[in-house]
Coordinates of N, CA and C in Angstrom, one line a residue:
M86 N -36.4 -26.7 44.0 CA -36.3 -25.5 43.1 C -34.8 -25.0 43.4
R87 N -34.0 -24.8 42.4 CA -32.6 -24.2 42.6 C -32.8 -22.8 42.6
N88 N -32.2 -22.2 43.5 CA -32.1 -20.7 43.5 C -31.2 -20.2 42.2
G89 N -31.6 -19.0 41.7 CA -30.7 -18.6 40.6 C -31.5 -17.7 39.8
V90 N -30.9 -17.4 38.6 CA -31.8 -16.5 37.7 C -31.8 -17.2 36.2
T91 N -32.7 -16.7 35.4 CA -32.9 -17.4 34.0 C -31.6 -16.7 33.1
I92 N -31.5 -17.5 32.3 CA -30.6 -17.1 31.3 C -30.5 -15.6 30.8
G93 N -32.0 -15.2 30.4 CA -32.1 -13.8 29.9 C -31.7 -12.8 31.2
Q94 N -32.0 -13.1 32.5 CA -31.6 -12.2 33.7 C -29.9 -12.3 33.5
A95 N -29.4 -13.5 33.6 CA -27.9 -13.7 33.7 C -27.3 -12.8 32.5
A96 N -27.8 -12.7 31.3 CA -27.2 -12.2 30.2 C -27.5 -10.7 30.6
S97 N -28.4 -10.4 31.1 CA -28.6 -8.9 31.3 C -27.9 -8.5 32.5
F98 N -27.6 -9.3 33.5 CA -26.7 -8.7 34.6 C -25.2 -8.7 34.3
V99 N -24.8 -9.4 33.4 CA -23.2 -9.3 32.7 C -23.2 -8.5 31.8
G100 N -23.9 -7.9 31.0 CA -24.1 -7.3 29.7 C -23.5 -7.7 28.6
V101 N -24.2 -9.2 28.4 CA -24.2 -9.6 27.1 C -25.6 -10.1 26.5
T102 N -25.7 -10.6 25.4 CA -27.0 -11.3 24.9 C -27.2 -12.7 25.2
V103 N -28.3 -13.1 25.3 CA -28.7 -14.7 25.6 C -28.0 -15.3 24.5
K104 N -27.9 -15.0 23.2 CA -27.2 -15.5 22.1 C -25.5 -15.7 22.4
T105 N -25.0 -14.9 23.2 CA -23.6 -14.8 23.5 C -23.5 -16.0 24.7
V106 N -24.4 -15.7 25.5 CA -24.3 -16.8 26.6 C -24.3 -18.3 26.0
R107 N -25.3 -18.6 24.9 CA -25.3 -19.8 24.7 C -24.4 -20.2 23.7
H108 N -23.8 -19.1 23.1 CA -22.6 -19.5 22.4 C -21.3 -19.8 23.2
Y109 N -21.3 -19.2 24.6 CA -20.2 -19.5 25.3 C -20.2 -21.1 26.1
H110 N -21.6 -21.4 26.1 CA -21.8 -22.7 26.5 C -21.4 -23.8 25.5
K111 N -21.8 -23.4 24.2 CA -21.2 -24.2 23.1 C -19.8 -24.5 23.1
L112 N -19.0 -23.5 23.4 CA -17.6 -23.4 23.2 C -17.0 -24.2 24.4
G113 N -18.1 -24.4 25.6 CA -17.4 -25.0 26.9 C -16.7 -24.0 27.8
L114 N -16.9 -22.6 27.5 CA -16.3 -21.6 28.3 C -17.0 -21.4 29.7
V115 N -18.2 -21.7 29.4 CA -19.2 -21.5 30.8 C -20.1 -22.7 31.0
A116 N -20.0 -23.0 32.1 CA -20.7 -24.5 32.5 C -22.2 -24.3 32.3
E117 N -22.9 -25.1 31.8 CA -24.5 -25.1 31.6 C -25.2 -25.5 32.7
P118 N -25.8 -24.8 33.5 CA -26.5 -25.3 34.7 C -27.6 -26.3 34.3
E119 N -27.9 -27.2 35.2 CA -29.1 -28.2 35.0 C -30.3 -27.5 35.1
R120 N -31.4 -28.2 34.5 CA -32.7 -27.5 34.6 C -33.3 -28.0 35.9
D121 N -34.0 -27.0 36.5 CA -34.7 -27.3 37.8 C -35.9 -28.1 37.6
G122 N -36.6 -28.3 38.8 CA -37.9 -28.8 38.5 C -38.8 -28.4 37.5
S123 N -38.7 -27.0 37.2 CA -39.9 -26.3 36.3 C -39.4 -26.4 34.8
G124 N -38.1 -27.1 34.7 CA -37.6 -27.3 33.3 C -36.6 -26.2 33.1
Y125 N -36.4 -25.2 33.9 CA -35.6 -23.9 33.6 C -34.3 -24.1 34.0
R126 N -33.4 -23.5 33.3 CA -32.1 -23.7 33.6 C -31.8 -22.4 34.7
R127 N -31.4 -22.4 36.0 CA -30.9 -21.4 36.8 C -29.8 -21.2 36.9
Y128 N -29.2 -19.9 36.7 CA -28.0 -19.3 36.8 C -27.6 -18.7 38.1
G129 N -26.7 -19.6 38.8 CA -26.2 -19.0 40.1 C -25.1 -18.3 40.1
S130 N -24.5 -18.0 41.4 CA -23.4 -17.0 41.5 C -22.0 -17.4 40.6
G131 N -22.0 -18.9 40.8 CA -20.7 -19.5 40.0 C -20.8 -19.3 38.4
E132 N -21.9 -19.6 37.8 CA -22.1 -19.5 36.5 C -22.1 -17.8 36.2
L133 N -22.3 -17.1 37.0 CA -22.4 -15.6 36.7 C -20.7 -15.0 36.5
L134 N -20.1 -15.5 37.7 CA -18.7 -15.3 37.8 C -18.1 -15.7 36.5
Q135 N -18.3 -17.0 36.0 CA -17.8 -17.6 34.8 C -18.0 -16.6 33.6
L136 N -19.2 -16.2 33.3 CA -19.9 -15.3 32.3 C -18.8 -14.0 32.5
V137 N -18.8 -13.4 33.4 CA -18.2 -12.3 33.9 C -16.6 -12.4 33.3
Q138 N -15.9 -13.5 33.9 CA -14.6 -13.7 33.5 C -14.5 -13.7 31.9
V139 N -15.3 -14.6 31.4 CA -15.1 -14.8 29.6 C -15.5 -13.5 29.1
R140 N -16.6 -12.9 29.6 CA -16.9 -11.6 28.9 C -15.7 -10.5 29.2
T141 N -15.1 -10.3 30.1 CA -14.1 -9.6 30.2 C -13.1 -9.7 29.4
L142 N -12.3 -10.9 29.4 CA -11.2 -11.4 28.7 C -11.7 -11.3 27.2
A143 N -12.7 -11.7 26.6 CA -13.2 -11.4 25.3 C -13.2 -9.9 24.9
A144 N -13.9 -9.2 25.8 CA -13.7 -7.6 25.5 C -12.4 -7.1 25.3
A145 N -11.4 -7.7 26.3 CA -10.0 -7.2 26.3 C -9.3 -7.7 24.8
G146 N -10.0 -8.3 24.1 CA -9.4 -8.8 22.9 C -8.8 -10.1 22.6
V147 N -9.2 -11.0 23.9 CA -8.6 -12.4 23.9 C -9.6 -13.3 23.0
P148 N -9.0 -13.9 21.7 CA -9.8 -14.7 21.2 C -10.6 -15.8 21.9
L149 N -11.8 -16.1 21.7 CA -12.5 -17.1 22.4 C -11.9 -18.3 22.5
A150 N -11.2 -18.9 21.3 CA -10.7 -20.1 21.4 C -9.5 -20.0 22.3
E151 N -8.8 -19.0 22.9 CA -7.8 -19.0 23.6 C -8.1 -18.8 25.2
I152 N -9.4 -18.4 25.4 CA -9.9 -18.2 26.8 C -10.2 -19.3 27.6
G153 N -10.5 -20.4 27.2 CA -10.5 -21.7 27.9 C -9.5 -22.1 28.8
P154 N -8.2 -22.4 27.9 CA -7.0 -22.6 28.5 C -6.5 -21.4 29.4
M155 N -7.0 -20.2 29.2 CA -6.4 -19.3 30.2 C -7.5 -19.4 31.4
L156 N -8.5 -19.8 31.6 CA -9.1 -19.8 32.7 C -8.7 -21.0 33.7
D157 N -8.0 -21.9 33.0 CA -7.6 -23.3 33.6 C -6.0 -23.1 34.0
A158 N -5.5 -21.7 33.8 CA -4.0 -21.7 33.7 C -3.6 -21.1 35.1
D159 N -2.3 -21.4 35.7 CA -2.1 -20.9 36.9 C -1.5 -19.3 36.6
A160 N -1.1 -18.7 37.6 CA -0.8 -17.3 37.5 C 0.1 -17.0 36.5
A161 N 1.4 -17.8 36.4 CA 2.5 -17.6 35.6 C 1.9 -17.7 34.2
R162 N 1.2 -18.7 33.8 CA 0.7 -19.1 32.4 C -0.2 -18.2 32.1
F163 N -1.2 -17.7 32.8 CA -2.2 -16.6 32.6 C -1.5 -15.4 32.4
G164 N -0.3 -14.9 33.1 CA 0.1 -13.6 32.8 C 0.9 -13.7 31.4
A165 N 1.5 -14.8 31.0 CA 2.2 -15.0 29.8 C 1.1 -14.8 28.6
A166 N -0.1 -15.5 28.8 CA -1.0 -15.3 27.8 C -1.5 -14.1 27.7
L167 N -1.6 -13.2 28.6 CA -2.1 -11.9 28.6 C -1.0 -11.2 27.8
A168 N 0.3 -11.4 28.0 CA 1.3 -10.7 27.4 C 1.0 -10.8 25.8
D169 N 1.0 -12.3 25.5 CA 0.9 -12.7 23.9 C -0.3 -11.8 23.5
V170 N -1.4 -11.9 24.1 CA -2.4 -11.1 23.6 C -2.2 -9.9 23.6
E171 N -1.6 -9.0 24.4 CA -1.2 -7.7 24.2 C -0.3 -7.4 23.0
H172 N 0.4 -8.3 22.7 CA 1.4 -8.1 21.6 C 0.6 -8.1 20.5
Q173 N -0.2 -9.1 20.3 CA -1.3 -9.3 18.9 C -2.1 -8.1 19.0
L174 N -2.7 -7.7 20.2 CA -3.4 -6.3 19.8 C -2.6 -5.2 19.3
T175 N -1.3 -5.0 19.8 CA -0.4 -4.0 19.4 C -0.3 -4.2 18.0
E176 N -0.1 -5.4 17.4 CA 0.0 -5.2 16.2 C -1.1 -4.8 15.1
R177 N -2.1 -5.3 15.7 CA -3.6 -4.9 15.1 C -3.6 -3.5 15.1
I178 N -3.5 -2.8 16.2 CA -3.5 -1.4 16.5 C -2.5 -0.7 15.6
D179 N -1.3 -1.0 15.1 CA -0.5 -0.5 14.3 C -0.8 -0.8 12.9
E180 N -1.6 -1.8 12.7 CA -2.2 -2.1 11.2 C -3.2 -0.9 11.1
L181 N -4.2 -0.9 12.1 CA -5.3 -0.1 11.8 C -5.0 1.4 11.7
V182 N -3.9 1.7 12.6 CA -3.5 3.1 12.4 C -2.9 3.3 11.0
A183 N -2.2 2.5 10.5 CA -1.7 2.4 9.0 C -2.8 2.7 8.0
R184 N -4.0 1.7 8.4 CA -5.0 1.8 7.4 C -5.7 3.4 7.6
R185 N -5.7 4.0 8.8 CA -6.3 5.1 9.0 C -5.6 6.1 8.3
D186 N -4.2 6.1 8.3 CA -3.6 7.1 7.6 C -3.6 7.0 6.0
T187 N -3.8 5.8 5.6 CA -3.9 5.5 4.2 C -5.3 6.2 3.7
L188 N -6.3 6.1 4.6 CA -7.7 6.8 4.4 C -7.3 8.3 4.4
H189 N -6.6 8.8 5.2 CA -6.5 10.2 5.3 C -5.6 10.7 4.0
R190 N -4.5 9.9 3.7 CA -4.0 10.2 2.5 C -4.9 10.2 1.2
L191 N -5.7 9.3 1.0 CA -6.7 9.1 0.1 C -7.5 10.4 -0.1
A192 N -7.7 11.3 0.8 CA -8.3 12.7 0.6 C -7.4 13.4 -0.1
D193 N -6.1 13.4 0.0 CA -5.3 14.1 -0.7 C -4.6 13.6 -2.3
G194 N -5.6 12.6 -2.6 CA -5.4 12.1 -4.0 C -4.0 11.2 -4.0
D195 N -2.9 11.8 -4.7 CA -1.6 11.1 -4.9 C -1.1 10.5 -3.6
R196 N -1.3 11.0 -2.5 CA -0.6 10.7 -1.3 C -1.0 9.5 -0.7
A197 N -2.0 8.9 -1.3 CA -2.4 7.5 -1.0 C -1.5 6.3 -1.7
L198 N -1.1 6.8 -2.8 CA -0.4 5.6 -3.7 C 1.2 6.2 -3.8
L199 N 1.6 7.6 -3.4 CA 3.0 7.8 -3.6 C 3.6 8.3 -2.1
P200 N 4.9 8.3 -1.9 CA 5.4 8.9 -0.7 C 5.4 10.6 -1.0
D201 N 5.6 11.3 0.1 CA 5.7 12.5 0.1 C 6.8 13.4 -0.9
R202 N 7.9 12.5 -1.0 CA 9.1 13.0 -1.9 C 8.6 13.0 -3.4
A203 N 7.7 11.8 -3.7 CA 7.1 12.0 -5.2 C 6.2 13.0 -5.4
C204 N 5.4 13.1 -4.4 CA 4.3 14.0 -4.5 C 4.9 15.5 -4.6
A205 N 5.9 15.9 -3.9 CA 6.5 17.0 -4.0 C 7.1 17.5 -5.4
L206 N 7.7 16.2 -6.1 CA 8.2 16.4 -7.4 C 6.9 16.9 -8.3
L207 N 5.9 16.1 -8.1 CA 4.8 16.3 -9.1 C 4.2 17.9 -8.9
D208 N 4.1 18.3 -7.6 CA 3.9 19.7 -7.3 C 4.6 20.6 -7.7
R209 N 5.9 20.4 -8.2 CA 6.9 21.1 -8.9 C 6.6 21.5 -10.2
M210 N 6.2 20.4 -10.7 CA 6.0 20.5 -12.3 C 5.2 21.7 -13.1
P211 N 3.9 21.8 -12.4 CA 3.2 22.9 -13.0 C 4.0 24.2 -13.1
G212 N 4.7 24.5 -11.9 CA 5.3 25.7 -11.9 C 6.6 25.7 -13.0
L213 N 7.1 24.6 -13.5 CA 8.2 24.5 -14.3 C 7.7 24.6 -15.9
G214 N 6.4 24.8 -16.0 CA 5.9 24.8 -17.5 C 5.1 23.7 -18.0
F215 N 5.2 22.5 -17.1 CA 4.8 21.1 -17.8 C 3.3 21.4 -17.5
S216 N 2.4 20.8 -18.8 CA 1.2 20.7 -18.8 C 0.5 19.6 -17.9
P217 N -0.6 19.9 -17.5 CA -1.5 19.0 -16.9 C -1.5 17.5 -17.4
D218 N -1.7 17.5 -18.6 CA -1.6 16.1 -19.1 C -0.3 15.5 -18.8
Y219 N 0.9 16.0 -19.2 CA 2.2 15.5 -19.0 C 2.4 15.3 -17.6
V220 N 1.9 16.0 -16.5 CA 2.1 15.7 -15.1 C 1.1 14.4 -14.8
A221 N -0.1 14.1 -15.1 CA -0.8 13.2 -15.0 C -0.1 11.8 -15.5
V222 N 0.5 11.9 -16.7 CA 1.3 10.9 -17.2 C 2.3 10.4 -16.2
Q223 N 3.1 11.4 -15.8 CA 4.3 11.1 -14.9 C 3.8 10.5 -13.7
R224 N 2.7 10.9 -13.1 CA 2.1 10.5 -11.9 C 1.8 9.2 -11.9
E225 N 1.1 8.6 -13.2 CA 0.9 7.4 -13.4 C 2.2 6.4 -13.6
A226 N 3.3 6.9 -14.2 CA 4.5 6.2 -14.4 C 5.1 5.9 -12.9
L227 N 5.0 7.0 -12.0 CA 5.5 7.1 -10.6 C 4.7 5.8 -9.9
V228 N 3.6 5.9 -10.0 CA 2.7 4.9 -9.3 C 3.3 3.6 -9.6
L229 N 3.3 3.2 -11.1 CA 3.8 1.8 -11.7 C 5.0 1.6 -11.0
A230 N 5.8 2.5 -11.3 CA 7.3 2.4 -10.8 C 7.4 1.8 -9.3
R231 N 6.7 2.5 -8.7 CA 6.7 2.1 -7.3 C 6.2 0.7 -6.8
A232 N 5.2 0.5 -7.7 CA 4.6 -1.0 -7.4 C 5.2 -1.9 -7.9
L233 N 5.8 -1.8 -9.1 CA 6.4 -2.8 -9.9 C 7.9 -3.1 -9.7
V234 N 8.5 -2.0 -9.4 CA 10.1 -2.1 -9.2 C 10.3 -1.3 -7.6
P235 N 9.9 -1.5 -6.8 CA 9.9 -0.8 -5.4 C 11.4 -0.7 -5.2
Q236 N 12.4 -1.8 -5.4 CA 13.7 -1.7 -5.1 C 14.7 -0.5 -6.0
G237 N 13.9 -0.2 -7.0 CA 14.7 0.8 -7.8 C 13.8 2.1 -7.6
F238 N 12.7 2.3 -6.8 CA 12.1 3.6 -6.7 C 12.6 4.7 -6.4
D239 N 13.5 4.5 -5.5 CA 14.3 5.7 -4.8 C 15.3 6.5 -5.8
G240 N 16.0 5.3 -6.3 CA 16.7 5.9 -7.6 C 16.0 6.7 -8.8
F241 N 14.8 6.1 -9.0 CA 14.0 6.7 -10.1 C 13.7 8.2 -9.7
L242 N 13.3 8.3 -8.5 CA 12.9 9.4 -7.9 C 14.1 10.5 -8.0
A243 N 15.3 10.1 -7.6 CA 16.6 10.8 -7.7 C 16.8 11.2 -9.1
Q244 N 16.5 10.4 -10.2 CA 16.8 10.7 -11.7 C 15.6 11.9 -12.0
F245 N 14.5 11.6 -11.6 CA 13.3 12.7 -11.6 C 13.9 14.1 -11.1
E246 N 14.3 14.0 -9.9 CA 14.8 15.3 -9.3 C 15.8 16.1 -10.0
H247 N 16.9 15.0 -10.5 CA 18.0 15.8 -11.3 C 17.5 16.1 -12.5
G248 N 16.3 15.7 -13.1 CA 15.9 16.1 -14.4 C 15.0 17.5 -14.2
L249 N 14.3 17.7 -13.1 CA 13.6 19.0 -12.8 C 14.7 20.0 -12.5
D250 N 15.9 19.5 -12.2 CA 16.9 20.7 -11.9 C 17.7 21.1 -13.2
D251 N 17.3 20.6 -14.2 CA 18.3 20.7 -15.4 C 17.6 21.3 -16.5
P252 N 17.5 22.6 -16.6 CA 16.7 23.3 -17.5 C 16.7 22.9 -19.1
E253 N 17.9 22.4 -19.4 CA 18.0 21.8 -20.9 C 17.4 20.5 -21.1
H254 N 17.4 19.7 -20.0 CA 16.6 18.5 -20.0 C 14.9 18.8 -20.1
I255 N 14.7 19.8 -19.1 CA 13.2 20.1 -19.2 C 12.7 20.7 -20.6
D256 N 13.7 21.3 -21.2 CA 13.3 22.0 -22.6 C 13.1 20.8 -23.5
L257 N 14.1 19.8 -23.5 CA 14.1 18.5 -24.3 C 12.6 17.7 -24.1
I258 N 12.4 17.4 -22.8 CA 11.1 16.8 -22.5 C 9.9 17.4 -23.0
K259 N 10.1 18.7 -22.8 CA 8.7 19.4 -23.5 C 8.5 19.4 -24.8
R260 N 9.6 19.4 -25.6 CA 9.7 19.0 -26.8 C 9.1 17.6 -27.4
G261 N 9.5 16.8 -26.4 CA 9.5 15.4 -26.5 C 7.7 15.1 -26.9
W262 N 7.4 16.0 -25.6 CA 5.7 15.7 -25.3 C 5.1 16.4 -26.5
E263 N 5.4 17.5 -27.0 CA 5.0 18.2 -28.2 C 5.1 17.3 -29.6
A264 N 6.0 16.4 -29.4 CA 6.2 15.6 -30.6 C 5.3 14.5 -30.8
R265 N 4.3 14.3 -29.9 CA 3.2 13.3 -30.2 C 2.3 13.7 -31.4
A266 N 2.1 15.1 -31.7 CA 1.4 15.4 -32.8 C 2.2 15.1 -34.2
W267 N 3.6 14.8 -34.0 CA 4.1 14.8 -35.5 C 3.7 13.4 -36.0
E268 N 4.3 13.3 -37.2 CA 4.1 12.0 -38.0 C 5.2 11.0 -37.6
P269 N 4.9 9.6 -37.5 CA 5.8 8.8 -37.2 C 7.4 8.8 -37.5
D270 N 7.3 9.2 -39.0 CA 8.6 9.3 -39.7 C 8.9 10.6 -39.9
D271 N 8.7 11.4 -39.1 CA 9.1 13.2 -39.0 C 10.6 13.0 -39.0
P272 N 11.3 13.4 -39.7 CA 12.7 13.5 -39.4 C 13.1 14.1 -38.0
R273 N 12.4 15.0 -37.5 CA 12.5 15.8 -36.4 C 12.8 14.8 -35.2
I274 N 12.1 13.6 -35.3 CA 12.2 12.6 -34.1 C 13.5 12.3 -34.0
E275 N 14.3 11.7 -35.0 CA 15.6 11.4 -35.0 C 16.5 12.4 -34.5
E276 N 16.4 13.7 -34.8 CA 17.2 14.8 -34.2 C 17.1 15.2 -32.6
L277 N 15.6 14.9 -32.5 CA 15.4 15.1 -30.9 C 15.8 13.9 -30.0
A278 N 15.9 12.6 -30.6 CA 16.3 11.7 -30.0 C 17.8 11.7 -29.8
A279 N 18.5 12.2 -30.9 CA 20.1 12.5 -30.6 C 20.4 13.7 -29.6
A280 N 19.5 14.6 -29.5 CA 19.7 15.8 -28.4 C 19.4 15.3 -27.2
M281 N 18.6 14.3 -27.1 CA 18.1 13.8 -25.7 C 19.3 12.8 -25.1
A282 N 19.8 12.0 -26.1 CA 20.9 11.2 -25.9 C 22.1 11.9 -25.3
D283 N 22.3 13.1 -26.0 CA 23.6 13.8 -25.8 C 23.5 14.5 -24.5
R284 N 22.1 15.0 -24.0 CA 22.1 15.5 -22.8 C 22.3 14.7 -21.7
Y285 N 21.7 13.4 -21.8 CA 22.0 12.2 -20.9 C 23.2 11.9 -20.8
L286 N 24.1 11.7 -21.8 CA 25.7 11.7 -21.6 C 26.2 12.9 -21.0
A287 N 25.8 14.1 -21.2 CA 26.3 15.3 -20.6 C 26.2 15.2 -19.1
N288 N 25.0 14.8 -18.7 CA 24.4 14.8 -17.3 C 24.2 13.4 -17.0
P289 N 25.2 12.5 -16.5 CA 24.8 11.1 -16.3 C 23.9 11.0 -15.2
A290 N 23.8 11.8 -14.3 CA 22.8 11.6 -13.1 C 21.5 11.5 -13.5
L291 N 21.0 11.9 -14.8 CA 19.8 11.7 -15.4 C 19.4 10.3 -15.7
L292 N 20.6 9.4 -15.8 CA 20.4 7.8 -16.1 C 20.3 7.2 -14.9
G293 N 20.5 7.4 -13.7 CA 20.4 6.9 -12.4 C 21.7 6.4 -12.0
D294 N 21.7 6.1 -10.6 CA 23.0 5.6 -10.1 C 23.0 4.1 -10.3
H295 N 24.1 3.5 -10.1 CA 24.3 2.1 -10.2 C 23.5 1.0 -9.8
A296 N 22.8 1.4 -8.5 CA 21.8 0.7 -7.7 C 20.6 0.7 -8.6
S297 N 20.3 1.9 -8.9 CA 19.1 1.9 -9.6 C 19.1 1.3 -11.0
L298 N 20.1 1.6 -11.8 CA 20.2 0.8 -13.2 C 20.2 -0.6 -13.0
E299 N 20.8 -1.1 -11.9 CA 21.0 -2.6 -11.6 C 19.4 -3.2 -11.3
A300 N 18.8 -2.4 -10.5 CA 17.3 -2.9 -10.2 C 16.3 -2.8 -11.3
W301 N 16.6 -1.9 -12.2 CA 15.8 -2.0 -13.6 C 16.5 -3.0 -14.6
A302 N 17.5 -3.2 -14.6 CA 18.0 -4.3 -15.3 C 17.5 -5.7 -14.9
K303 N 17.3 -5.9 -13.7 CA 16.7 -7.0 -13.1 C 15.2 -7.1 -13.2
A304 N 14.8 -6.1 -14.0 CA 13.1 -6.0 -14.0 C 13.1 -5.4 -15.5
S305 N 13.4 -6.3 -16.4 CA 13.2 -5.7 -17.8 C 11.6 -5.6 -18.3
A306 N 11.1 -6.7 -17.9 CA 9.5 -6.7 -18.1 C 8.7 -5.6 -17.5
Q307 N 9.0 -5.4 -16.3 CA 8.5 -4.1 -15.6 C 8.9 -2.8 -16.3
Y308 N 10.1 -2.7 -16.7 CA 10.8 -1.6 -17.3 C 9.9 -1.2 -18.6
K309 N 9.7 -2.4 -19.3 CA 9.1 -2.1 -20.4 C 7.5 -1.5 -20.4
L310 N 7.0 -2.0 -19.4 CA 5.5 -1.8 -19.2 C 5.4 -0.4 -18.7
I311 N 6.3 0.1 -17.9 CA 6.4 1.5 -17.2 C 6.8 2.6 -18.4
N312 N 8.0 2.0 -19.3 CA 8.5 3.0 -20.2 C 7.4 3.2 -21.5
N313 N 6.9 2.2 -21.7 CA 5.7 2.2 -22.8 C 4.4 2.6 -22.4
H314 N 4.4 3.0 -21.1 CA 3.0 3.2 -20.6 C 2.4 4.2 -21.8
R315 N 1.0 4.2 -22.1 CA 0.5 4.9 -23.1 C 0.8 5.1 -24.2
E316 N 1.8 4.3 -24.6 CA 2.5 4.3 -26.0 C 1.3 4.1 -27.2
E317 N 0.4 3.4 -26.8 CA -0.7 3.2 -27.9 C -1.4 4.6 -28.3
Q318 N -1.3 5.3 -27.4 CA -2.0 6.8 -27.5 C -0.9 7.7 -28.3
A319 N 0.3 7.2 -28.2 CA 1.3 8.2 -28.7 C 2.6 7.5 -29.3
P320 N 2.2 6.9 -30.5 CA 3.4 6.0 -31.1 C 4.7 6.8 -31.0
V321 N 4.6 8.1 -31.7 CA 5.7 8.8 -31.6 C 6.7 8.9 -30.3
A322 N 5.9 8.7 -29.1 CA 6.8 8.8 -27.9 C 7.4 7.7 -27.8
A323 N 6.7 6.3 -28.4 CA 7.5 5.1 -28.3 C 8.9 5.1 -29.2
R324 N 8.7 5.5 -30.2 CA 9.6 5.7 -31.2 C 10.8 6.5 -30.7
L325 N 10.6 7.7 -29.9 CA 11.5 8.5 -29.7 C 12.1 7.9 -28.3
T326 N 11.5 7.2 -27.9 CA 12.2 6.6 -26.4 C 13.2 5.5 -26.9
A327 N 12.7 4.7 -28.1 CA 13.6 3.4 -28.5 C 14.9 4.2 -29.1
L328 N 14.5 5.3 -30.0 CA 15.8 5.9 -30.9 C 16.7 6.5 -29.5
T329 N 16.2 7.1 -28.6 CA 17.1 7.5 -27.6 C 18.0 6.6 -27.0
E330 N 17.2 5.6 -26.4 CA 18.1 4.4 -25.8 C 19.0 3.7 -26.7
A331 N 18.6 3.6 -28.0 CA 19.5 3.0 -29.0 C 21.0 3.8 -29.0
K332 N 20.6 5.2 -29.1 CA 21.8 5.9 -29.2 C 22.6 5.9 -27.8
L333 N 22.0 5.9 -26.6 CA 22.6 5.8 -25.6 C 23.5 4.4 -25.5
R334 N 23.1 3.3 -25.8 CA 23.8 2.1 -25.7 C 24.8 2.1 -26.6
A335 N 24.6 2.8 -27.9 CA 25.7 2.8 -28.8 C 26.7 3.7 -28.3
A336 N 26.4 4.6 -27.5 CA 27.8 5.4 -26.7 C 28.1 4.8 -25.3
G337 N 27.6 3.2 -25.2 CA 28.2 2.7 -24.0 C 27.4 2.9 -22.7
A338 N 26.4 3.8 -22.8 CA 25.4 3.9 -21.5 C 24.9 2.8 -21.2
P339 N 24.8 2.4 -19.9 CA 24.2 1.3 -19.4 C 22.5 1.5 -19.3
M340 N 21.9 0.5 -20.3 CA 20.6 1.0 -20.2 C 19.7 -0.5 -20.2
P341 N 18.7 -0.5 -19.5 CA 17.9 -1.7 -19.4 C 17.5 -2.4 -20.7
H342 N 17.4 -3.6 -20.9 CA 16.8 -3.9 -22.0 C 15.2 -4.0 -22.0
R343 N 15.0 -3.8 -23.2 CA 13.2 -3.5 -23.3 C 12.8 -4.8 -23.7

């Protein structure tokens, strides 16, 4: 009878389950001992050493598929393999940290979907007299803009910032929000569109810089989706936007095509 311990004892000594030991055997990572005269497999010190080596590498994050070649490698190859595994683990750690940060931002609502700069702008709006409903619409527009036209998002935020620093622009935006209750053919819509276009022309920063305009010009479909967000709930807003843009184009201002 061969000296040694049973598979259950071997697993217990090494700190794994019997199922894990059998899985190591199946993958060829640990030699499976022959059965003794009683029909039992007895694990000696050699098999236990292999189990410890495999368990240690697996616990360190080495994929099981890569452990076999590492066990047969010389010192230089073994070191190189460990360095590669360390690099993979570092990437996974960075990814997990990013996921954890996203979870933390979820607790703050907007901060999971928008950068701090955008959240700061939204936080300013109630103090400037904008209604909660209007702020909610702007929040949705920012989320869409960041997702659909990421290359133009910084420019979009710059426009937003300029708008919040322009009292006359703020007043026009508030009037536009109130115009949702008007009839679609109300003549005041045309007058308001003209006033908005004049304000944009008087303060070109409200239209965005060259890079931002170019990004939006290359994303006309996305621009339409964002610009017309919720238009089915406020047809007057869609008409007001269209009239304003038409007046700006007529004045030579670069505007994305809808």
